[in-house]
Short mmCIF file of C-alpha atoms and ligand atoms in Angstrom, two decimals:
data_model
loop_
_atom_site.label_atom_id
_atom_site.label_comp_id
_atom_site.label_asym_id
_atom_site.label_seq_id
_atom_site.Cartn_x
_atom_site.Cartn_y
_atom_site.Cartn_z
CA UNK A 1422 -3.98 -93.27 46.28
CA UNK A 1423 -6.86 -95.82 45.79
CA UNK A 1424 -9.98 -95.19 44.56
CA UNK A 1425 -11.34 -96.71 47.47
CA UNK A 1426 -9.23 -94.71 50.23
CA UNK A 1427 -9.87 -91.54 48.33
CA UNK A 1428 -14.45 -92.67 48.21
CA UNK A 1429 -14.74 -93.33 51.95
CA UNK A 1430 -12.73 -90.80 53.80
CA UNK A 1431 -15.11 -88.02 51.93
CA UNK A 1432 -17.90 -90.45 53.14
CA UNK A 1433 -16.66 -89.82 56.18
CA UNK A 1434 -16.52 -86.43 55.80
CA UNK A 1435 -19.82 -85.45 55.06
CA UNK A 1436 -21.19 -88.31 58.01
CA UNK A 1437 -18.75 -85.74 60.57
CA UNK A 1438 -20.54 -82.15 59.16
CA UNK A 1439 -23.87 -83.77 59.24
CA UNK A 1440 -23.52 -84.19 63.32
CA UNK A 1441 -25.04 -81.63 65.24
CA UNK A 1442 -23.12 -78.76 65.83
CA UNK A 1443 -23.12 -79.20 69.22
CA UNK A 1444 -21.30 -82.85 68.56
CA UNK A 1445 -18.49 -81.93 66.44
CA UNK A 1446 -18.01 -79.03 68.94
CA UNK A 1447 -16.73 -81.45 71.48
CA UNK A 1448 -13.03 -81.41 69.12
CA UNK A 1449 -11.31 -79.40 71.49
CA UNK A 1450 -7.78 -79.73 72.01
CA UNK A 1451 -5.11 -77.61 73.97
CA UNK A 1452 -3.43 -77.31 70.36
CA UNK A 1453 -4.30 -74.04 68.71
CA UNK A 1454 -6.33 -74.89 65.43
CA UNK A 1455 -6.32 -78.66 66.43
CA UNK A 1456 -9.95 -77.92 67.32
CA UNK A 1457 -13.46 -77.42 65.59
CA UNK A 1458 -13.67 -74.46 64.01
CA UNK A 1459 -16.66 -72.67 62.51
CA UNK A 1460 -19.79 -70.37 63.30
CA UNK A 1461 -18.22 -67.48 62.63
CA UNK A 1462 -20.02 -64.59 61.38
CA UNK A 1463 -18.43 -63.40 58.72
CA UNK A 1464 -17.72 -66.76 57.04
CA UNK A 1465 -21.16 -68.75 57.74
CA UNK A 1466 -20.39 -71.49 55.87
CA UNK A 1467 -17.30 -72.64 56.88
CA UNK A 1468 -16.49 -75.44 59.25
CA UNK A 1469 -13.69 -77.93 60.21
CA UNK A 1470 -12.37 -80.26 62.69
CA UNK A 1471 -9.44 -81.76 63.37
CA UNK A 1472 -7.85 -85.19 64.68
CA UNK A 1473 -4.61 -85.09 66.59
CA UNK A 1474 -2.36 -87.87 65.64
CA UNK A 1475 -4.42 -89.38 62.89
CA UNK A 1476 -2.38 -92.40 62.30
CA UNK A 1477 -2.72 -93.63 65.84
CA UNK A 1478 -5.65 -96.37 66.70
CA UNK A 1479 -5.74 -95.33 69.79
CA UNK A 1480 -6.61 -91.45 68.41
CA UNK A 1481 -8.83 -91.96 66.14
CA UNK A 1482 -11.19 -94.40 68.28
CA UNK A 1483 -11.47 -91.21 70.68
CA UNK A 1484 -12.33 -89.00 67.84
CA UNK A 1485 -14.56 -91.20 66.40
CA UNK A 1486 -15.92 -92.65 69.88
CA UNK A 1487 -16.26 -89.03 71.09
CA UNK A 1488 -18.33 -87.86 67.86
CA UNK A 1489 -20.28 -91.20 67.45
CA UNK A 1490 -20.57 -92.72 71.10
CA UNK A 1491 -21.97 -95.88 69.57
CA UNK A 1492 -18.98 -95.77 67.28
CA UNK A 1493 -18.24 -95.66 63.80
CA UNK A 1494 -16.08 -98.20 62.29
CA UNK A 1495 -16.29 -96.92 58.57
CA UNK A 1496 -15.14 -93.77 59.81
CA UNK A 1497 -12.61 -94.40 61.91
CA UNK A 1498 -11.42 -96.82 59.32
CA UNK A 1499 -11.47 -94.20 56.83
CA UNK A 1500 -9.53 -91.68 58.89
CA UNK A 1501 -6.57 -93.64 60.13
CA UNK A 1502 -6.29 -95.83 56.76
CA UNK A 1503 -5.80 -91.84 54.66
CA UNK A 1504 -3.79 -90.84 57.23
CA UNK A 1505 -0.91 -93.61 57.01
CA UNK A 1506 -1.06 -93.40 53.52
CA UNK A 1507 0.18 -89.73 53.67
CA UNK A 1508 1.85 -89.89 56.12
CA UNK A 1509 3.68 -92.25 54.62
CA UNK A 1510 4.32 -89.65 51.61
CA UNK A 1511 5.03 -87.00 54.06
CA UNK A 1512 7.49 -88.93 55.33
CA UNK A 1513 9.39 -89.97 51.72
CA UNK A 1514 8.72 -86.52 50.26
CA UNK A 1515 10.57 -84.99 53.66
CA UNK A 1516 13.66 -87.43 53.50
CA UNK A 1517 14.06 -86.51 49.95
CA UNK A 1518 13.82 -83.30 50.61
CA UNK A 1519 16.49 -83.55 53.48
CA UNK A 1520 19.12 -85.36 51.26
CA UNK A 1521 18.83 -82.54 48.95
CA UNK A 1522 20.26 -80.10 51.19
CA UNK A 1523 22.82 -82.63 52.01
CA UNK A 1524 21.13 -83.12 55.80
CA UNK A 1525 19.88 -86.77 54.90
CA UNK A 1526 20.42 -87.56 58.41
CA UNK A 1527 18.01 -85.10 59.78
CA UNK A 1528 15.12 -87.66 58.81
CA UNK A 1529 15.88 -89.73 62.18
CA UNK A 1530 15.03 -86.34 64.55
CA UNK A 1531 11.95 -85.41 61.97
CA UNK A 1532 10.30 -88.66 61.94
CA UNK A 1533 10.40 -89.60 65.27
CA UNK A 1534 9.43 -85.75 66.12
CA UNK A 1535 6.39 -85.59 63.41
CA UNK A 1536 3.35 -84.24 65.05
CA UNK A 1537 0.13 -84.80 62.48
CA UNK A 1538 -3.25 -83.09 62.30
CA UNK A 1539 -5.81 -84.38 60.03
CA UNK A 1540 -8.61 -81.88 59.45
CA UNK A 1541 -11.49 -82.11 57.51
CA UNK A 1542 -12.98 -78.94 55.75
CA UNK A 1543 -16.51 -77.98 54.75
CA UNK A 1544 -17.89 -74.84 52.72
CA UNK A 1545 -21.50 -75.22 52.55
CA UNK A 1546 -23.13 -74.52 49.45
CA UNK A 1547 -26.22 -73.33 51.48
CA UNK A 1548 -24.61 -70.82 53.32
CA UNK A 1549 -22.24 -69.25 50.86
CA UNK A 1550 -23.50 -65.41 49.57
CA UNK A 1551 -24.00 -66.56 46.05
CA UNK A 1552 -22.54 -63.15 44.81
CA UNK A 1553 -19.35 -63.87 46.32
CA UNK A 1554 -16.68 -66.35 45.54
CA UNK A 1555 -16.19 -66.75 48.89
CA UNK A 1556 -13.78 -69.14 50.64
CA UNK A 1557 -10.45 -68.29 52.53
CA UNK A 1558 -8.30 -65.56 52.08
CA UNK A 1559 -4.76 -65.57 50.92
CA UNK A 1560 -2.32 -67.18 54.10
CA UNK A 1561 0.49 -69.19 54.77
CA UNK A 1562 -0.05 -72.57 57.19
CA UNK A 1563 1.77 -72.25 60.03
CA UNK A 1564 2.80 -75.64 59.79
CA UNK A 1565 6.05 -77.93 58.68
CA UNK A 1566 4.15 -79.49 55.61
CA UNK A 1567 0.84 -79.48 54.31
CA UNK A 1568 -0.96 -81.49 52.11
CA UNK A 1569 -3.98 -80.95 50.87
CA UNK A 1570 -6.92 -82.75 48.91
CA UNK A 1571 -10.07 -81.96 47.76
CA UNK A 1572 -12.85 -83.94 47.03
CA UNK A 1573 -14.97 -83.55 43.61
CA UNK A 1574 -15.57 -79.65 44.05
CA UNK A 1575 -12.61 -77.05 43.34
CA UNK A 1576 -11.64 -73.95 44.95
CA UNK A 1577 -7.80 -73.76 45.94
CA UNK A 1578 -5.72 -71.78 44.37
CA UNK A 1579 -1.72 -71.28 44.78
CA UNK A 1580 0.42 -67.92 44.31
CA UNK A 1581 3.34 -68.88 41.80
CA UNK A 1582 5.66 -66.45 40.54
CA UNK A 1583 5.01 -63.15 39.68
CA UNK A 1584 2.59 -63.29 42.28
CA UNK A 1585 0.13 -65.38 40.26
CA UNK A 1586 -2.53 -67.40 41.47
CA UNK A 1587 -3.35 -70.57 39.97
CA UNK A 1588 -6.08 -73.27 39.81
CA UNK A 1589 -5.50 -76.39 41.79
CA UNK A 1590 -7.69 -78.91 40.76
CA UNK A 1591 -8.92 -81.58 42.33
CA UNK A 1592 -8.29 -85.15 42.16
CA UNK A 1593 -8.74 -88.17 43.62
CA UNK A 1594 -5.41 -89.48 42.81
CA UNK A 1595 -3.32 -86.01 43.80
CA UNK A 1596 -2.48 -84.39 46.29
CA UNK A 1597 -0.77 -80.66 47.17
CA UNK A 1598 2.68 -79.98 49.11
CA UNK A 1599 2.34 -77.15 50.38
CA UNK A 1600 5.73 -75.48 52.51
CA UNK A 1601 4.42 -73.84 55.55
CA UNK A 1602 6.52 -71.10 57.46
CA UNK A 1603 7.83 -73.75 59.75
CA UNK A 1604 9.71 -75.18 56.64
CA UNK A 1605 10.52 -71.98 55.20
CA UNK A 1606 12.71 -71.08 58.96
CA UNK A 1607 13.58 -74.78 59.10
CA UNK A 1608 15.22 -74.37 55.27
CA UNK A 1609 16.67 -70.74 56.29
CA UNK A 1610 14.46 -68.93 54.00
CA UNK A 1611 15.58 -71.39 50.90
CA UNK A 1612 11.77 -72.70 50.26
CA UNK A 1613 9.19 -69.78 50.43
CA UNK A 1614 6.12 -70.32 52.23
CA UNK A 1615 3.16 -71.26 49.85
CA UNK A 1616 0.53 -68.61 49.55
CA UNK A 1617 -2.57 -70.25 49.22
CA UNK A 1618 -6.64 -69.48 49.21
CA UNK A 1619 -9.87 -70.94 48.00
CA UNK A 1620 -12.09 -69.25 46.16
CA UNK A 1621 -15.33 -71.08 45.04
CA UNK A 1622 -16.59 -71.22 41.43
CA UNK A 1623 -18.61 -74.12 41.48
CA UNK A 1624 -22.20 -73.95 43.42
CA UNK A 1625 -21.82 -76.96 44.96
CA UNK A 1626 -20.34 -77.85 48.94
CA UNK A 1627 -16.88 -78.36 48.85
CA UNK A 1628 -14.92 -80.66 51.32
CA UNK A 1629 -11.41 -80.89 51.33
CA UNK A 1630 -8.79 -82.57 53.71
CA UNK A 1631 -5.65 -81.33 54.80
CA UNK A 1632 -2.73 -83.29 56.96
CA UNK A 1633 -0.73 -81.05 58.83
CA UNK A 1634 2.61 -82.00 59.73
CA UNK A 1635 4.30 -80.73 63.15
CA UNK A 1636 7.34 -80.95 64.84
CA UNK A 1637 7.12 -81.32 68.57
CA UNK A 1638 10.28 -79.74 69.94
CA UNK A 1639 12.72 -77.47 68.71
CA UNK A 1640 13.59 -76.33 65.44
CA UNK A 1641 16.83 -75.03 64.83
CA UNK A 1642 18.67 -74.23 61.32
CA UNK A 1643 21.33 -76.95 60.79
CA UNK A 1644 25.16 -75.67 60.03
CA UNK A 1645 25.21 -77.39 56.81
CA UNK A 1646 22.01 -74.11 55.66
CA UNK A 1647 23.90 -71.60 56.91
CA UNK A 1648 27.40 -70.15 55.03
CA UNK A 1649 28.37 -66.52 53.73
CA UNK A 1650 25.35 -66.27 51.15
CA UNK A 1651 22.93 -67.66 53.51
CA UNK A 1652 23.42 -66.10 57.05
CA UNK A 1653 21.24 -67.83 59.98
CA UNK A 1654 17.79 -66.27 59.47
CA UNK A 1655 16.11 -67.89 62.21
CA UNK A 1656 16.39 -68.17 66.07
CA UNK A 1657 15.86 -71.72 67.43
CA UNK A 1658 11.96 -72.39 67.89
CA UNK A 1659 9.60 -74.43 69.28
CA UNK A 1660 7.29 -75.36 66.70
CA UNK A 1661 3.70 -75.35 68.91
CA UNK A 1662 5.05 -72.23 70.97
CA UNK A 1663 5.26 -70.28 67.56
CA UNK A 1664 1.43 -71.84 67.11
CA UNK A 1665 0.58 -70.60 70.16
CA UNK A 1666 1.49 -66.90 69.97
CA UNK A 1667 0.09 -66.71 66.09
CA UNK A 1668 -3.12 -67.15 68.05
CA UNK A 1669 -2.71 -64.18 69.64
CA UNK A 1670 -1.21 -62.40 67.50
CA UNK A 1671 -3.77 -63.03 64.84
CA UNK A 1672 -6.47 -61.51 66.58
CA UNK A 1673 -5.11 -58.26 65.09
CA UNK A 1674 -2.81 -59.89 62.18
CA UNK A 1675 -5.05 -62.38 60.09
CA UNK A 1676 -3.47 -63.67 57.29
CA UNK A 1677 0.28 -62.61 57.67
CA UNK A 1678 3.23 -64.68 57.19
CA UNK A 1679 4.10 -64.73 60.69
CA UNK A 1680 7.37 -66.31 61.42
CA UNK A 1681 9.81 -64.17 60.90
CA UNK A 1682 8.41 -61.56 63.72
CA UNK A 1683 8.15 -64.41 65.41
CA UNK A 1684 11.88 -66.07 65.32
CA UNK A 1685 13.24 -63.97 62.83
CA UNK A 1686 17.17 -62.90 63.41
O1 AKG B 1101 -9.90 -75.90 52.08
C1 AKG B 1101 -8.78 -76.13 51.65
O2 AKG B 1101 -8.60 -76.90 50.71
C2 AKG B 1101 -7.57 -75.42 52.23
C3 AKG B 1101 -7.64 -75.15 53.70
C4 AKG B 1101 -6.45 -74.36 54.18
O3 AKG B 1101 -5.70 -73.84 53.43
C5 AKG B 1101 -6.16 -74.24 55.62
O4 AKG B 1101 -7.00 -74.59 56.45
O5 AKG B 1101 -5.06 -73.78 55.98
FE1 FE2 B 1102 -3.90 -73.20 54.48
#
């Protein structure tokens, strides 16, 4: 990714946390965790927001008019110009992905279906309990695909095998692909989830992006993943109906890998 991309859309990250609370609060959405998130009590110094089909001009002038009403070209700029540019990625890493498993032709349905959510994460420095490494605890992302970045200041981690976690470091040229649970039903149980967390070494605020890829319909597991070895593991699903009961279901369930009590067979 350029330099340049990579420089402005963390300008534009920390312009977005620096609005009044009450501003960025006004990133609602009738998506569960397509909204602001933050204030809670037990992790102060957390906060994000999200933007519902990044690549779009037409979405990201709301965003941006609806957090800046005098607008904000650098940021809106910013926002859509990183978003194409994975989303481009998403879209080669998925169609490779696809042809692997001998479905190549399953691209056509995923790309016109592709529901992204940009969201932009902050862990204050100010606010963190300077005992603690504290961050997010170990989950899985309810989503298709998702890619994360960090800017300058580390934190994420990823379980490996042998339940190991390692660094992921940032850097302005990388990014991470993570499989969410969506994937992991979608490949019928052939990619694993990725367990993931951040824990926060480094006294300094941290901002980090993620693009979240969707799929707004159905998702059923194609003949070609299913045989004798690899009975169908999954009931069909619709992707934002799973989102919508995790977010009741998490109430009392935080942090569980949620999809097969969801759709399992
Ligand atoms: O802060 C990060 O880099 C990761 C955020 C994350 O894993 C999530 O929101 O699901
Ligand atoms: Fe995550």
């Amino acid at each position: 990714m350029p330099r340049r991309v990579h420089d402005a859309v963390f300008a534009g990250a920390e312009e977005l946390f620096n609005l009044p609370t009450e501003v960025k609060m006004r990133n609602t959405s009738d998506k569960p965790y397509f909204e602001y998130l933050g204030q809670y009590k037990t992790q102060p110094f957390y906060e994000s927001l999200g933007i519902d089909h990044p690549t779009s001009l037409d979405a990201t002038v709301s965003f941006t008019n609806l957090m800046w009403p005098a607008g904000n070209d650098s940021f809106r700029e910013s926002a859509q110009g990183y978003s194409e540019l994975v989303s481009e990625l998403e879209q080669a890493v998925a169609r490779m992905l696809f042809e692997s498993y001998g479905v190549g032709y399953y691209h056509d349905y995923y790309s016109k279906n592709t529901n992204y959510l940009l969201r932009y994460f902050k862990y204050s420095e100010a606010l963190m309990d300077k005992q603690r490494n504290e961050g997010l605890l170990p989950h899985t992302d309810k989503t298709f695909f998702s890619i994360l970045h960090q800017g300058n200041v580390s934190g994420l981690q990823v379980k490996v095998k042998d339940d190991q976690w390692i660094d992921a470091p940032p850097s302005p040229a990388s990014f991470f692909f993570l499989a969410g649970e969506v994937l992991m039903a979608w490949s019928n149980d052939r990619i694993p989830a990725c367990w993931h967390q951040v824990i926060r070494k480094e006294k300094a605020t941290r901002y980090s992006l993620g693009m979240f890829s969707f799929i707004s319909g159905m998702v059923n597991i194609l003949e070609e993943l299913r045989d004798e070895t690899h009975p169908i593991k999954y009931k069909p699903f619709d992707h934002f109906e799973f989102l919508h009961c995790f977010k009741v279901y998490l109430t009392t369930n935080p942090n569980t890998c949620f999809i097969k009590a969801f759709s399992g067979v």
